[in-house]
Short mmCIF file of C-alpha atoms in Angstrom, two decimals:
data_model
loop_
_atom_site.label_atom_id
_atom_site.label_comp_id
_atom_site.label_asym_id
_atom_site.label_seq_id
_atom_site.Cartn_x
_atom_site.Cartn_y
_atom_site.Cartn_z
CA UNK A 1 97.05 114.21 108.43
CA UNK A 2 94.06 113.90 106.17
CA UNK A 3 94.55 112.38 102.74
CA UNK A 4 91.93 112.93 100.06
CA UNK A 5 91.61 111.51 96.55
CA UNK A 6 91.31 113.72 93.47
CA UNK A 7 90.29 111.80 90.36
CA UNK A 8 92.70 112.23 87.47
CA UNK A 9 91.80 113.26 83.93
CA UNK A 10 94.39 111.17 82.06
CA UNK A 11 93.18 112.03 78.57
CA UNK A 12 92.92 115.73 79.37
CA UNK A 13 94.23 118.09 82.02
CA UNK A 14 96.28 115.49 83.92
CA UNK A 15 97.97 113.73 81.01
CA UNK A 16 101.27 115.58 81.27
CA UNK A 17 101.25 115.54 85.09
CA UNK A 18 100.79 111.74 85.13
CA UNK A 19 103.66 111.26 82.71
CA UNK A 20 105.88 113.69 84.64
CA UNK A 21 105.04 112.06 87.99
CA UNK A 22 106.20 108.65 86.76
CA UNK A 23 109.22 109.76 84.73
CA UNK A 24 110.66 112.30 87.15
CA UNK A 25 110.90 109.99 90.15
CA UNK A 26 112.49 106.69 91.02
CA UNK A 27 110.11 104.02 92.31
CA UNK A 28 112.59 101.44 93.60
CA UNK A 29 110.05 98.80 94.63
CA UNK A 30 107.98 98.73 91.43
CA UNK A 31 108.61 96.42 88.49
CA UNK A 32 109.42 99.41 86.32
CA UNK A 33 111.42 101.65 88.61
CA UNK A 34 111.85 104.52 86.15
CA UNK A 35 109.50 104.19 83.17
CA UNK A 36 110.34 105.99 79.95
CA UNK A 37 108.18 108.84 78.70
CA UNK A 38 107.15 106.93 75.54
CA UNK A 39 106.01 103.99 77.66
CA UNK A 40 103.92 106.30 79.85
CA UNK A 41 102.37 108.00 76.83
CA UNK A 42 101.35 104.58 75.47
CA UNK A 43 100.00 103.58 78.88
CA UNK A 44 97.85 106.71 79.08
CA UNK A 45 96.63 106.18 75.50
CA UNK A 46 95.67 102.55 76.10
CA UNK A 47 93.68 103.38 79.26
CA UNK A 48 96.07 102.29 82.02
CA UNK A 49 94.88 105.23 84.14
CA UNK A 50 91.20 105.21 83.16
CA UNK A 51 89.12 102.67 81.29
CA UNK A 52 86.59 100.01 82.31
CA UNK A 53 89.22 98.15 84.30
CA UNK A 54 91.41 101.01 85.62
CA UNK A 55 90.98 104.33 87.37
CA UNK A 56 93.37 106.72 89.09
CA UNK A 57 93.42 109.43 91.73
CA UNK A 58 95.97 111.90 93.01
CA UNK A 59 96.63 111.61 96.72
CA UNK A 60 96.46 114.99 98.43
CA UNK A 61 97.38 115.65 102.06
CA UNK A 62 95.77 118.60 103.85
CA UNK A 63 99.18 119.96 104.92
CA UNK A 64 101.76 118.37 102.59
CA UNK A 65 99.85 118.91 99.34
CA UNK A 66 100.02 116.37 96.51
CA UNK A 67 101.82 113.33 97.89
CA UNK A 68 101.27 110.62 95.30
CA UNK A 69 99.04 108.62 93.02
CA UNK A 70 96.90 105.52 93.27
CA UNK A 71 95.80 103.43 90.32
CA UNK A 72 93.13 100.79 90.80
CA UNK A 73 93.18 97.81 88.47
CA UNK A 74 90.79 94.92 87.76
CA UNK A 75 87.77 97.10 88.49
CA UNK A 76 85.42 94.58 86.85
CA UNK A 77 86.30 92.05 89.54
CA UNK A 78 85.02 91.86 93.14
CA UNK A 79 88.65 92.25 94.32
CA UNK A 80 90.41 95.17 92.61
CA UNK A 81 94.17 95.64 92.85
CA UNK A 82 96.08 98.59 94.26
CA UNK A 83 99.06 100.43 92.74
CA UNK A 84 100.07 103.09 95.26
CA UNK A 85 103.02 105.41 94.62
CA UNK A 86 104.16 108.09 97.00
CA UNK A 87 106.21 110.95 95.60
CA UNK A 88 109.84 110.89 96.80
CA UNK A 89 109.30 113.89 99.09
CA UNK A 90 106.34 112.17 100.78
CA UNK A 91 108.16 108.96 101.65
CA UNK A 92 109.22 108.31 105.22
CA UNK A 93 106.89 110.98 106.62
CA UNK A 94 104.12 108.78 108.00
CA UNK A 95 101.79 109.36 105.04
CA UNK A 96 101.54 105.74 103.88
CA UNK A 97 98.89 104.59 106.33
CA UNK A 98 96.64 107.68 105.88
CA UNK A 99 96.99 107.30 102.09
CA UNK A 100 96.14 103.59 102.10
CA UNK A 101 93.29 104.16 104.54
CA UNK A 102 91.83 106.90 102.32
CA UNK A 103 92.04 104.66 99.26
CA UNK A 104 90.50 101.71 101.13
CA UNK A 105 87.65 103.91 102.38
CA UNK A 106 87.07 105.18 98.85
CA UNK A 107 86.96 101.66 97.37
CA UNK A 108 84.50 100.26 99.89
CA UNK A 109 82.30 103.36 99.99
CA UNK A 110 82.04 103.84 96.22
CA UNK A 111 82.18 100.26 94.93
CA UNK A 112 79.43 98.20 96.60
CA UNK A 113 80.27 95.00 94.66
CA UNK A 114 83.84 94.91 96.00
CA UNK A 115 84.25 92.26 98.71
CA UNK A 116 88.02 92.46 99.15
CA UNK A 117 90.78 94.83 98.12
CA UNK A 118 94.25 93.53 97.23
CA UNK A 119 97.79 94.83 96.89
CA UNK A 120 101.25 93.37 96.37
CA UNK A 121 104.78 94.53 96.97
CA UNK A 122 108.29 93.15 96.89
CA UNK A 123 109.55 91.20 99.88
CA UNK A 124 112.22 93.83 100.59
CA UNK A 125 109.75 96.74 100.69
CA UNK A 126 109.39 96.56 104.45
CA UNK A 127 108.00 100.10 104.67
CA UNK A 128 104.99 99.23 102.48
CA UNK A 129 104.55 95.88 104.17
CA UNK A 130 104.28 97.70 107.52
CA UNK A 131 101.82 100.18 105.99
CA UNK A 132 99.58 97.29 104.89
CA UNK A 133 99.64 95.78 108.39
CA UNK A 134 99.11 99.09 110.21
CA UNK A 135 96.13 99.82 107.95
CA UNK A 136 94.49 96.51 108.92
CA UNK A 137 95.37 94.51 105.83
CA UNK A 138 96.42 90.85 106.14
CA UNK A 139 99.28 89.07 104.43
CA UNK A 140 97.69 86.38 102.27
CA UNK A 141 100.49 85.12 100.04
CA UNK A 142 104.24 85.02 99.59
CA UNK A 143 105.03 84.22 95.94
CA UNK A 144 108.65 83.13 95.89
CA UNK A 145 110.88 84.37 93.04
CA UNK A 146 108.00 86.02 91.21
CA UNK A 147 108.92 89.74 91.17
CA UNK A 148 111.27 90.75 88.36
CA UNK A 149 114.04 93.14 89.36
CA UNK A 150 115.87 95.21 86.75
CA UNK A 151 119.40 93.81 86.58
CA UNK A 152 118.89 91.52 89.57
CA UNK A 153 117.55 88.22 90.75
CA UNK A 154 113.86 87.59 91.16
CA UNK A 155 112.40 88.48 94.56
CA UNK A 156 109.25 87.31 96.27
CA UNK A 157 105.99 89.14 95.79
CA UNK A 158 104.03 89.50 99.01
CA UNK A 159 100.26 89.89 98.73
CA UNK A 160 98.02 91.65 101.22
CA UNK A 161 94.26 92.22 101.30
CA UNK A 162 91.48 93.71 103.37
CA UNK A 163 87.95 92.31 103.47
CA UNK A 164 84.89 94.55 103.26
CA UNK A 165 83.51 93.01 106.47
CA UNK A 166 86.76 93.82 108.32
CA UNK A 167 86.67 97.39 107.02
CA UNK A 168 83.02 97.73 108.08
CA UNK A 169 83.64 96.38 111.60
CA UNK A 170 87.14 97.74 112.18
CA UNK A 171 88.48 94.26 112.86
CA UNK A 172 91.19 92.21 111.20
CA UNK A 173 90.29 88.63 110.33
CA UNK A 174 93.31 86.36 110.30
CA UNK A 175 93.76 82.72 109.41
CA UNK A 176 96.11 79.85 110.19
CA UNK A 177 98.99 79.66 107.70
CA UNK A 178 99.98 76.07 108.43
CA UNK A 179 96.52 74.50 108.49
CA UNK A 180 97.57 71.26 106.75
CA UNK A 181 100.25 68.96 108.08
CA UNK A 182 102.16 66.11 106.48
CA UNK A 183 100.99 63.69 109.19
#
């Protein structure tokens, strides 16, 4: 499996495809699981898929075709954020790690000022949490009761990141969670 990134044209040729991608599928582990068309149109118009702080790419697999979308946020910072969405038909097929690896490679190869790359997911999204770990990312935070759930109780948001130096060397730098004691 080889996943490549194809930059979107949100104000032009890809506008309708971006809206259709988000409105025709259910994204159960995102804050907005099924956004409305009007909300997506506003998001495109305000630059949520391309402006100084955002950019987006289709995720294309060499055998499966178009498998999803990635949006990068906070591009003015040395640690941009990841929003990765696999299409329903691509889920559970082992495409998560190749997709995240392709995005990570793209970020570190094309953005020399980036020192770390971050992503978050809900605590119950064990599939994505495993993808982060298998791709060499490290769990850095567990924000209790911080993820809103439509019609449900708040869940924890779990944050992961990869450092440029780890990506360059192929290693995973860890740290001690409980480094301060009450003693």
